[in-house]
Short mmCIF file of C-alpha atoms in Angstrom, two decimals:
data_model
loop_
_atom_site.label_atom_id
_atom_site.label_comp_id
_atom_site.label_asym_id
_atom_site.label_seq_id
_atom_site.Cartn_x
_atom_site.Cartn_y
_atom_site.Cartn_z
CA MET D 1 -23.85 15.88 -26.86
CA VAL D 2 -21.47 16.88 -23.73
CA THR D 3 -20.96 20.44 -23.41
CA LYS D 4 -17.09 23.12 -23.25
CA ASN D 5 -19.19 24.09 -19.45
CA GLN D 6 -19.60 20.17 -18.83
CA ILE D 7 -15.79 19.70 -19.49
CA LYS D 8 -14.74 22.47 -17.63
CA LEU D 9 -16.46 21.00 -14.50
CA VAL D 10 -15.62 17.76 -14.24
CA THR D 11 -11.95 18.96 -14.88
CA SER D 12 -12.18 21.18 -11.71
CA LEU D 13 -13.08 18.33 -9.62
CA GLN D 14 -9.70 17.47 -9.13
CA GLN D 15 -9.89 19.45 -6.75
CA LYS D 16 -10.59 19.45 -3.64
CA LYS D 17 -11.97 23.25 -3.70
CA TYR D 18 -14.22 22.20 -7.08
CA ARG D 19 -15.93 19.28 -5.00
CA THR D 20 -16.64 21.41 -2.01
CA LYS D 21 -18.33 23.82 -3.51
CA HIS D 22 -20.36 21.32 -6.30
CA LYS D 23 -20.73 18.64 -3.42
CA LEU D 24 -19.73 16.11 -6.16
CA PHE D 25 -16.81 13.79 -7.06
CA VAL D 26 -16.12 12.22 -10.05
CA VAL D 27 -15.30 8.36 -10.13
CA GLU D 28 -14.19 5.64 -12.81
CA GLY D 29 -13.84 3.07 -13.90
CA LYS D 30 -17.48 0.07 -14.80
CA LYS D 31 -16.86 -1.67 -10.82
CA SER D 32 -16.36 1.56 -8.79
CA VAL D 33 -19.00 3.29 -10.98
CA ARG D 34 -20.78 -0.06 -10.34
CA GLU D 35 -20.34 -0.66 -6.62
CA LEU D 36 -21.22 3.82 -6.71
CA LEU D 37 -24.60 3.08 -8.26
CA GLU D 38 -25.18 -0.01 -6.09
CA ALA D 39 -24.08 1.55 -2.60
CA GLY D 40 -27.45 4.17 -4.04
CA CYS D 41 -24.73 6.54 -4.68
CA LYS D 42 -27.44 10.19 -7.05
CA VAL D 43 -25.51 10.47 -9.92
CA PHE D 44 -24.93 13.81 -11.45
CA GLY D 45 -23.92 11.86 -15.03
CA LEU D 46 -22.88 9.07 -16.45
CA PHE D 47 -20.50 9.80 -19.38
CA SER D 48 -18.77 7.16 -21.81
CA ASP D 49 -15.92 7.26 -24.98
CA LYS D 50 -17.01 3.92 -25.52
CA PRO D 51 -20.72 3.06 -25.53
CA GLN D 52 -20.96 -0.34 -26.12
CA GLU D 53 -19.30 -1.96 -23.78
CA VAL D 54 -21.30 0.45 -21.15
CA HIS D 55 -24.72 -0.21 -22.10
CA ASP D 56 -25.36 -1.93 -19.25
CA PHE D 57 -24.44 1.43 -17.34
CA PRO D 58 -28.03 3.66 -17.51
CA ASN D 59 -28.29 6.34 -19.07
CA VAL D 60 -24.84 6.96 -20.59
CA GLU D 61 -23.63 10.40 -22.42
CA ALA D 62 -21.13 8.88 -24.67
CA VAL D 63 -18.24 11.73 -26.18
CA SER D 64 -15.26 11.46 -27.85
CA ALA D 65 -12.29 10.15 -27.13
CA SER D 66 -10.82 13.37 -26.52
CA ASP D 67 -13.05 14.71 -24.20
CA MET D 68 -12.90 11.51 -21.78
CA LYS D 69 -8.61 12.29 -22.69
CA GLN D 70 -9.93 16.31 -21.51
CA MET D 71 -12.14 15.09 -18.14
CA SER D 72 -10.42 11.92 -16.21
CA SER D 73 -7.46 12.04 -13.90
CA GLN D 74 -6.30 8.79 -15.73
CA SER D 75 -3.33 8.23 -17.88
CA SER D 76 -5.35 5.98 -19.79
CA PRO D 77 -9.17 6.93 -19.31
CA SER D 78 -10.73 3.42 -18.17
CA GLY D 79 -13.69 4.17 -20.73
CA ILE D 80 -16.21 5.21 -18.36
CA LEU D 81 -16.70 7.66 -16.03
CA GLY D 82 -19.29 8.54 -13.15
CA VAL D 83 -19.39 12.29 -11.55
CA PHE D 84 -21.33 11.67 -8.62
CA HIS D 85 -22.84 13.28 -5.74
CA ILE D 86 -21.14 13.80 -2.35
CA PRO D 87 -23.02 12.12 0.52
CA GLU D 88 -24.14 13.64 3.58
CA SER D 89 -22.15 12.12 6.51
CA GLU D 90 -24.57 10.09 8.99
CA LYS D 91 -24.07 11.08 12.01
CA ILE D 92 -22.11 8.58 14.24
CA VAL D 93 -24.10 5.86 15.95
CA THR D 94 -22.21 2.70 16.72
CA LYS D 95 -22.14 0.11 19.32
CA ASP D 96 -18.23 -1.48 16.74
CA TRP D 97 -15.19 0.37 16.24
CA VAL D 98 -14.37 3.08 14.70
CA VAL D 99 -11.04 3.79 13.68
CA ALA D 100 -9.72 7.51 12.89
CA LEU D 101 -7.14 8.94 11.66
CA ASP D 102 -5.13 11.79 12.68
CA SER D 103 -3.28 13.94 10.11
CA VAL D 104 -2.99 11.13 7.25
CA ARG D 105 -1.92 12.55 4.69
CA ASP D 106 -1.39 9.88 1.48
CA PRO D 107 -4.36 9.13 -1.00
CA GLY D 108 -3.13 5.38 -1.76
CA ASN D 109 -2.92 5.39 2.97
CA LEU D 110 -6.67 6.53 2.38
CA GLY D 111 -8.12 4.50 0.00
CA THR D 112 -6.43 1.26 1.57
CA ILE D 113 -7.78 1.75 5.10
CA ILE D 114 -11.29 2.30 3.29
CA ARG D 115 -11.34 -0.12 1.72
CA LEU D 116 -9.17 -2.53 4.92
CA CYS D 117 -12.80 -0.32 6.82
CA ASP D 118 -14.79 -2.42 4.38
CA TRP D 119 -13.12 -5.58 4.38
CA PHE D 120 -13.86 -5.53 8.32
CA GLY D 121 -17.49 -3.87 9.22
CA ILE D 122 -16.52 -0.94 10.26
CA GLU D 123 -18.95 1.76 9.18
CA HIS D 124 -17.40 4.34 10.25
CA LEU D 125 -14.64 6.51 9.28
CA LEU D 126 -13.71 9.49 11.15
CA CYS D 127 -10.38 12.21 9.28
CA SER D 128 -9.09 14.92 11.15
CA LEU D 129 -9.72 17.89 9.05
CA ASP D 130 -5.97 17.60 8.55
CA THR D 131 -6.59 14.45 6.97
CA VAL D 132 -6.37 13.57 3.01
CA ASP D 133 -9.87 13.53 1.04
CA CYS D 134 -11.42 11.03 0.92
CA TYR D 135 -13.39 12.58 -2.67
CA ASN D 136 -9.50 12.58 -4.12
CA PRO D 137 -8.84 10.87 -7.66
CA LYS D 138 -6.24 9.08 -6.01
CA VAL D 139 -8.09 7.95 -2.67
CA LEU D 140 -10.66 6.34 -4.96
CA GLN D 141 -8.36 4.53 -7.10
CA ALA D 142 -7.19 2.64 -4.40
CA THR D 143 -11.02 2.09 -2.46
CA MET D 144 -11.79 -0.11 -5.26
CA GLY D 145 -15.25 1.17 -4.77
CA SER D 146 -15.98 0.47 -0.58
CA ILE D 147 -15.88 4.34 -0.46
CA ALA D 148 -19.20 3.70 -0.70
CA ARG D 149 -20.01 1.64 2.39
CA VAL D 150 -18.25 3.57 4.31
CA ASN D 151 -18.95 6.52 6.06
CA VAL D 152 -15.80 8.85 6.17
CA VAL D 153 -16.21 12.15 8.36
CA TYR D 154 -13.62 14.96 8.66
CA THR D 155 -14.37 16.16 12.29
CA ASP D 156 -12.20 18.56 14.69
CA LEU D 157 -10.67 14.40 15.93
CA GLN D 158 -9.73 16.30 18.75
CA GLU D 159 -12.93 17.20 19.71
CA HIS D 160 -14.66 14.48 19.26
CA LEU D 161 -12.58 12.13 21.35
CA LYS D 162 -12.83 14.22 24.88
CA ASN D 163 -17.09 13.79 23.92
CA SER D 164 -17.35 10.03 22.07
CA GLY D 165 -17.07 8.28 26.58
CA ALA D 166 -15.84 5.77 24.14
CA PRO D 167 -12.68 3.86 24.97
CA ILE D 168 -9.62 5.14 22.41
CA TYR D 169 -6.66 3.09 21.75
CA GLY D 170 -3.72 4.31 19.94
CA ALA D 171 -0.91 3.19 17.99
CA PHE D 172 2.32 3.84 18.90
CA MET D 173 6.07 2.20 17.71
CA ASP D 174 6.24 1.79 21.64
CA GLY D 175 3.41 1.02 22.52
CA ASP D 176 2.08 -2.09 24.99
CA VAL D 177 1.62 -4.99 22.70
CA VAL D 178 -1.75 -6.48 21.57
CA TYR D 179 -0.93 -8.85 21.08
CA GLY D 180 -3.34 -11.15 24.42
CA LYS D 181 -4.71 -7.78 25.12
CA LYS D 182 -8.99 -7.73 25.80
CA LEU D 183 -9.44 -5.49 23.45
CA PRO D 184 -13.69 -4.12 24.13
CA GLU D 185 -16.38 -4.72 21.82
CA ALA D 186 -16.63 -1.19 21.10
CA GLY D 187 -14.25 1.38 21.07
CA ILE D 188 -12.14 4.00 18.66
CA LEU D 189 -8.67 3.51 16.78
CA VAL D 190 -6.69 6.19 15.47
CA MET D 191 -3.35 5.88 13.50
CA GLY D 192 -1.23 8.67 13.09
CA ASN D 193 0.48 10.04 9.88
CA GLU D 194 2.60 8.95 8.48
CA ALA D 195 6.04 10.73 8.69
CA ASN D 196 5.22 11.90 12.89
CA GLY D 197 2.21 9.28 14.58
CA ILE D 198 -0.30 10.80 16.51
CA SER D 199 -0.25 14.31 17.78
CA LYS D 200 0.67 14.74 21.31
CA GLU D 201 -2.79 16.92 21.62
CA ILE D 202 -4.72 13.67 20.52
CA GLU D 203 -1.91 11.52 22.27
CA ALA D 204 -3.18 13.88 25.26
CA LEU D 205 -6.69 11.98 24.99
CA VAL D 206 -5.86 7.98 24.61
CA SER D 207 -6.51 5.86 27.32
CA GLU D 208 -4.45 2.86 25.89
CA ARG D 209 -1.15 3.05 23.77
CA ILE D 210 -0.80 -0.55 21.60
CA ALA D 211 2.02 -1.37 19.31
CA ILE D 212 2.65 -4.44 16.98
CA PRO D 213 5.98 -5.46 18.50
CA GLN D 214 9.08 -5.89 16.07
CA PHE D 215 10.76 -9.36 15.07
CA GLY D 216 13.25 -8.24 12.58
CA PRO D 217 15.98 -6.64 12.51
CA GLU D 218 16.19 -4.11 15.34
CA THR D 219 17.04 -1.30 12.09
CA ALA D 220 13.40 -2.28 10.83
CA GLU D 221 10.72 0.57 9.92
CA SER D 222 7.88 1.18 10.79
CA LEU D 223 5.14 0.00 9.38
CA ASN D 224 3.05 1.75 6.31
CA VAL D 225 0.23 3.04 8.06
CA ALA D 226 -1.89 0.73 6.08
CA THR D 227 -0.47 -2.10 6.81
CA ALA D 228 -0.61 -1.44 10.59
CA THR D 229 -4.16 -0.39 10.33
CA ALA D 230 -3.91 -4.49 8.41
CA ILE D 231 -3.22 -6.22 11.43
CA LEU D 232 -4.73 -3.66 14.34
CA LEU D 233 -7.52 -4.46 12.59
CA ASN D 234 -7.73 -7.95 11.93
CA GLU D 235 -6.56 -7.78 16.17
CA VAL D 236 -9.45 -6.55 16.64
CA ARG D 237 -11.77 -8.85 15.05
CA ARG D 238 -9.99 -12.25 15.66
CA ASP D 239 -10.72 -11.71 19.70
CA MET S 1 33.73 14.42 -12.53
CA VAL S 2 31.47 12.79 -13.67
CA THR S 3 31.27 11.67 -18.03
CA LYS S 4 29.09 10.92 -20.06
CA ASN S 5 29.42 7.16 -20.39
CA GLN S 6 28.86 6.93 -16.27
CA ILE S 7 25.18 8.84 -16.90
CA LYS S 8 23.75 6.57 -19.39
CA LEU S 9 25.42 3.55 -16.98
CA VAL S 10 23.04 4.96 -14.06
CA THR S 11 20.12 5.60 -16.14
CA SER S 12 20.00 2.51 -17.85
CA LEU S 13 20.04 0.88 -14.32
CA GLN S 14 16.09 2.01 -14.53
CA GLN S 15 15.57 -0.91 -17.32
CA LYS S 16 15.45 -4.50 -15.58
CA LYS S 17 17.78 -5.68 -18.45
CA TYR S 18 20.85 -3.58 -17.48
CA ARG S 19 20.53 -4.53 -14.43
CA THR S 20 21.12 -7.79 -15.14
CA LYS S 21 23.75 -7.15 -17.49
CA HIS S 22 25.15 -5.18 -15.70
CA LYS S 23 24.63 -6.65 -11.59
CA LEU S 24 23.47 -3.64 -10.62
CA PHE S 25 21.32 -1.26 -9.09
CA VAL S 26 20.49 2.28 -8.09
CA VAL S 27 18.90 3.32 -4.85
CA GLU S 28 17.90 7.04 -4.49
CA GLY S 29 17.34 9.12 -0.95
CA LYS S 30 20.03 9.35 2.10
CA LYS S 31 17.55 6.76 4.24
CA SER S 32 18.15 3.78 1.79
CA VAL S 33 21.36 4.51 0.57
CA ARG S 34 22.74 4.78 4.71
CA GLU S 35 20.68 1.31 4.76
CA LEU S 36 22.91 -0.81 2.02
CA LEU S 37 25.99 1.31 2.97
CA GLU S 38 25.71 0.11 6.67
CA ALA S 39 23.88 -3.48 5.92
CA GLY S 40 27.38 -3.57 4.34
CA CYS S 41 26.87 -3.87 0.54
CA LYS S 42 29.18 -2.68 -1.60
CA VAL S 43 29.26 0.14 -3.01
CA PHE S 44 29.52 1.00 -7.29
CA GLY S 45 29.51 4.63 -6.85
CA LEU S 46 27.73 7.40 -5.24
CA PHE S 47 26.63 10.98 -6.81
CA SER S 48 24.93 14.33 -5.19
CA ASP S 49 24.31 17.46 -6.65
CA LYS S 50 24.32 18.46 -2.97
CA PRO S 51 27.07 17.04 -1.29
CA GLN S 52 27.69 19.56 1.39
CA GLU S 53 24.31 18.19 3.22
CA VAL S 54 26.19 14.28 2.23
CA HIS S 55 29.31 15.72 4.10
CA ASP S 56 29.14 12.64 5.93
CA PHE S 57 28.84 9.82 3.01
CA PRO S 58 32.13 8.97 2.16
CA ASN S 59 33.32 9.55 -1.28
CA VAL S 60 30.14 10.97 -2.53
CA GLU S 61 30.98 12.14 -6.52
CA ALA S 62 30.22 16.18 -6.73
CA VAL S 63 27.78 17.12 -9.77
CA SER S 64 25.50 18.95 -11.14
CA ALA S 65 22.04 19.03 -10.61
CA SER S 66 21.10 18.11 -14.25
CA ASP S 67 23.47 15.82 -14.80
CA MET S 68 21.15 14.28 -11.41
CA LYS S 69 17.90 15.02 -13.13
CA GLN S 70 19.78 12.18 -15.67
CA MET S 71 20.28 10.38 -13.27
CA SER S 72 17.38 9.68 -10.96
CA SER S 73 14.56 7.69 -11.57
CA GLN S 74 12.32 10.57 -9.83
CA SER S 75 11.00 13.71 -10.56
CA SER S 76 12.52 15.23 -7.57
CA PRO S 77 15.76 14.34 -6.72
CA SER S 78 16.25 13.78 -3.11
CA GLY S 79 20.03 14.35 -2.98
CA ILE S 80 22.57 11.24 -3.20
CA LEU S 81 21.76 8.75 -5.56
CA GLY S 82 24.10 5.11 -4.79
CA VAL S 83 25.59 3.32 -7.28
CA PHE S 84 25.17 -0.36 -5.94
CA HIS S 85 26.03 -4.09 -6.91
CA ILE S 86 23.72 -6.63 -6.68
CA PRO S 87 24.64 -8.98 -4.27
CA GLU S 88 24.12 -12.71 -4.86
CA SER S 89 20.99 -14.80 -3.70
CA GLU S 90 22.04 -16.93 -0.61
CA LYS S 91 20.42 -20.29 -0.60
CA ILE S 92 18.33 -20.13 1.55
CA VAL S 93 19.28 -22.24 4.70
CA THR S 94 15.66 -21.98 7.27
CA LYS S 95 14.51 -23.32 10.22
CA ASP S 96 11.63 -20.87 9.33
CA TRP S 97 8.54 -19.14 8.11
CA VAL S 98 9.78 -18.09 4.29
CA VAL S 99 6.88 -15.97 1.64
CA ALA S 100 6.99 -16.98 -1.53
CA LEU S 101 5.09 -14.62 -4.30
CA ASP S 102 3.72 -16.08 -7.44
CA SER S 103 3.57 -13.37 -9.30
CA VAL S 104 2.80 -11.23 -7.25
CA ARG S 105 3.04 -7.55 -9.94
CA ASP S 106 2.81 -4.24 -8.62
CA PRO S 107 5.96 -2.44 -6.83
CA GLY S 108 4.03 -1.01 -4.16
CA ASN S 109 2.76 -4.66 -3.43
CA LEU S 110 6.22 -6.38 -2.87
CA GLY S 111 8.65 -3.15 -2.01
CA THR S 112 5.60 -3.21 1.18
CA ILE S 113 6.07 -6.64 1.57
CA ILE S 114 9.95 -6.38 1.26
CA ARG S 115 9.00 -4.45 4.01
CA LEU S 116 6.74 -6.83 5.99
CA CYS S 117 9.61 -9.47 6.08
CA ASP S 118 12.15 -7.34 7.68
CA TRP S 119 9.43 -5.60 9.85
CA PHE S 120 8.47 -9.27 11.12
CA GLY S 121 11.68 -11.09 11.58
CA ILE S 122 10.90 -13.31 7.72
CA GLU S 123 14.41 -13.24 6.09
CA HIS S 124 14.02 -14.57 2.83
CA LEU S 125 11.76 -13.96 0.24
CA LEU S 126 11.02 -16.38 -2.17
CA CYS S 127 9.47 -14.57 -6.26
CA SER S 128 8.01 -16.14 -9.15
CA LEU S 129 10.64 -15.26 -11.85
CA ASP S 130 7.67 -13.07 -12.98
CA THR S 131 7.22 -11.20 -9.93
CA VAL S 132 8.21 -7.56 -10.65
CA ASP S 133 12.71 -7.25 -9.95
CA CYS S 134 13.13 -6.19 -6.45
CA TYR S 135 15.87 -2.64 -7.91
CA ASN S 136 13.18 -2.01 -9.87
CA PRO S 137 13.17 2.01 -8.94
CA LYS S 138 9.60 1.73 -7.91
CA VAL S 139 10.26 -1.14 -5.77
CA LEU S 140 13.38 -0.04 -3.81
CA GLN S 141 11.23 3.45 -2.76
CA ALA S 142 8.53 1.28 -0.94
CA THR S 143 11.46 -1.03 0.85
CA MET S 144 12.30 1.73 2.61
CA GLY S 145 16.21 -0.17 3.24
CA SER S 146 14.15 -2.64 3.96
CA ILE S 147 15.99 -4.94 1.02
CA ALA S 148 19.59 -4.64 2.25
CA ARG S 149 18.33 -6.98 5.05
CA VAL S 150 15.95 -9.57 3.34
CA ASN S 151 17.23 -12.36 0.92
CA VAL S 152 15.27 -12.09 -2.41
CA VAL S 153 15.24 -15.54 -4.25
CA TYR S 154 13.54 -14.97 -7.31
CA THR S 155 13.83 -19.28 -8.69
CA ASP S 156 10.77 -21.48 -10.03
CA LEU S 157 8.46 -21.81 -7.92
CA GLN S 158 7.12 -24.48 -8.77
CA GLU S 159 9.94 -26.10 -8.67
CA HIS S 160 10.93 -24.36 -5.58
CA LEU S 161 7.68 -25.91 -4.02
CA LYS S 162 7.94 -29.78 -4.78
CA ASN S 163 11.33 -29.45 -2.89
CA SER S 164 11.14 -28.00 -0.30
CA GLY S 165 9.17 -30.63 2.46
CA ALA S 166 7.78 -28.12 4.56
CA PRO S 167 4.26 -27.56 4.68
CA ILE S 168 3.41 -25.27 2.37
CA TYR S 169 0.60 -22.01 2.94
CA GLY S 170 -1.82 -20.33 0.84
CA ALA S 171 -4.23 -17.50 1.12
CA PHE S 172 -6.69 -17.92 -1.45
CA MET S 173 -10.09 -16.55 -0.54
CA ASP S 174 -11.99 -19.00 -0.03
CA GLY S 175 -9.25 -21.70 2.42
CA ASP S 176 -10.06 -22.25 5.76
CA VAL S 177 -9.80 -18.84 8.88
CA VAL S 178 -6.91 -18.43 10.10
CA TYR S 179 -7.92 -17.55 13.70
CA GLY S 180 -7.26 -20.06 15.59
CA LYS S 181 -4.85 -22.98 13.83
CA LYS S 182 -1.78 -24.05 15.42
CA LEU S 183 0.38 -22.53 12.77
CA PRO S 184 4.15 -24.77 12.54
CA GLU S 185 7.85 -23.20 13.91
CA ALA S 186 8.44 -23.25 9.81
CA GLY S 187 7.35 -23.37 5.98
CA ILE S 188 6.40 -21.91 2.95
CA LEU S 189 3.13 -18.49 2.27
CA VAL S 190 2.56 -18.37 -1.25
CA MET S 191 0.74 -14.82 -2.16
CA GLY S 192 -0.88 -15.18 -4.96
CA ASN S 193 -1.37 -11.99 -7.95
CA GLU S 194 -3.17 -9.06 -7.55
CA ALA S 195 -6.27 -10.17 -10.21
CA ASN S 196 -5.97 -13.40 -10.18
CA GLY S 197 -4.66 -15.35 -6.40
CA ILE S 198 -2.24 -18.10 -6.61
CA SER S 199 -2.04 -20.16 -9.80
CA LYS S 200 -3.98 -23.54 -10.80
CA GLU S 201 -0.05 -24.85 -11.19
CA ILE S 202 1.24 -24.02 -7.09
CA GLU S 203 -2.14 -24.14 -6.01
CA ALA S 204 -2.02 -28.32 -5.89
CA LEU S 205 1.49 -27.81 -4.32
CA VAL S 206 -0.92 -26.01 -1.40
CA SER S 207 -0.86 -28.12 1.58
CA GLU S 208 -2.75 -25.62 3.31
CA ARG S 209 -5.62 -23.81 1.92
CA ILE S 210 -5.71 -20.25 4.83
CA ALA S 211 -8.59 -17.26 4.52
CA ILE S 212 -8.71 -13.93 6.73
CA PRO S 213 -12.02 -13.89 7.09
CA GLN S 214 -14.69 -10.89 6.23
CA PHE S 215 -16.25 -9.23 8.28
CA GLY S 216 -18.30 -6.31 6.26
CA PRO S 217 -20.30 -6.28 3.63
CA GLU S 218 -20.35 -9.71 0.76
CA THR S 219 -19.66 -6.69 -1.47
CA ALA S 220 -16.88 -5.83 -0.47
CA GLU S 221 -13.05 -6.46 -2.49
CA SER S 222 -10.72 -8.96 -1.95
CA LEU S 223 -7.81 -7.69 0.05
CA ASN S 224 -4.85 -6.01 -1.20
CA VAL S 225 -1.75 -8.50 -1.82
CA ALA S 226 0.90 -6.63 0.18
CA THR S 227 -2.16 -5.96 3.71
CA ALA S 228 -3.29 -9.54 2.97
CA THR S 229 0.18 -10.21 4.14
CA ALA S 230 0.67 -8.42 6.60
CA ILE S 231 -1.80 -9.69 8.76
CA LEU S 232 -0.64 -13.83 8.13
CA LEU S 233 2.30 -13.01 8.61
CA ASN S 234 0.88 -11.31 12.14
CA GLU S 235 -0.85 -15.04 12.19
CA VAL S 236 2.01 -16.50 12.26
CA ARG S 237 3.80 -14.73 15.19
CA ARG S 238 1.29 -14.15 17.20
CA ASP S 239 0.70 -17.68 17.60
#
């Protein structure tokens, strides 16, 4: 039986400080839980209020619907909730492209970008320390399990870029049109904050300023950071 | 002064049936209201609980904060709320690409796609009758004013495609790789439902099945429909 303390622990993991303290995070839904298990993520515990529906998962603890309601961050819990150990970030060793995020704040955007990295085979995602936490429940909901296959590293982005040695590409509204550019085999693609773009400190380290040209009337808003990342990763891979 | 009946009318517009009945919709936030005004959308009324902050808008009616709270669909109202007449859809006459959505249900996805059409200069967006309503408040929040510059037409998609005469491209997981294809000057790009993709009836009318190749491990989820649309519109325009 699930104890009050366990429920309290799981609920606390909706906040970053408790995720950091306990080195645990929560994922909900069959698909996402299964992908994390398949990727070898270390389980702390699996809980379900509909055990007959998840009999193919190992060691699931049955809980009441009201306990699940307390543990879940969703308004209608999906029937299975997994608590996993946060993996140690791997050191970035690659001869491929890396994506770096400078202060991306929206959980949906980060989730979508993690999913894009997975699709385009980008193994490492660098995040500035003020980028939203990738174990935030709303990020995990948007990643659809891709978090298990992308190595997300939070770091002092300025320091990292200074020492990287790789060509650094940054997305700017007024950068050079990306079409027709010969992109190298490896590099770092920096994407900026939703409202302010790439910060001055990071911009100073960018070797190539690139842009997706606008075809519509000039009044159009800038592209959302996740859709811009989609287009630029496609440009990197299609070459 | 705003009357109880006016408040009731504005609140009712959060539901599609009342938007259809009154042929009105609501937009919140300075930026979006301004863009609709600039695009020439016909105003029914502008309301603000912070009139000193919106003195550059014409004919704003001051309302109390509690009235605004009732009228707004947002948890923290942005200070200005505009009620506009739903424009008549224009007939689609174009020698350019058109995007067609087959049962896209998520408001955020539709909003992002409208914004993408605006960016890439796509004037007309066709929506199947079961696609989410483009005047849904969550759609409007994601469009960032682009709704004023894109002609969104709800129609029997099957009938429309049958009679269009244009080449019809559809996005499928197992379609032909889009890179290197010579895309025509004009065509229709069909994007499908979030869970099920393009329906059988519409698939039968598609002349070219295209795909964005996957570069990561084969376990990666499909791309989200909005990010896939971003990439394919970029492919259409970069040629």
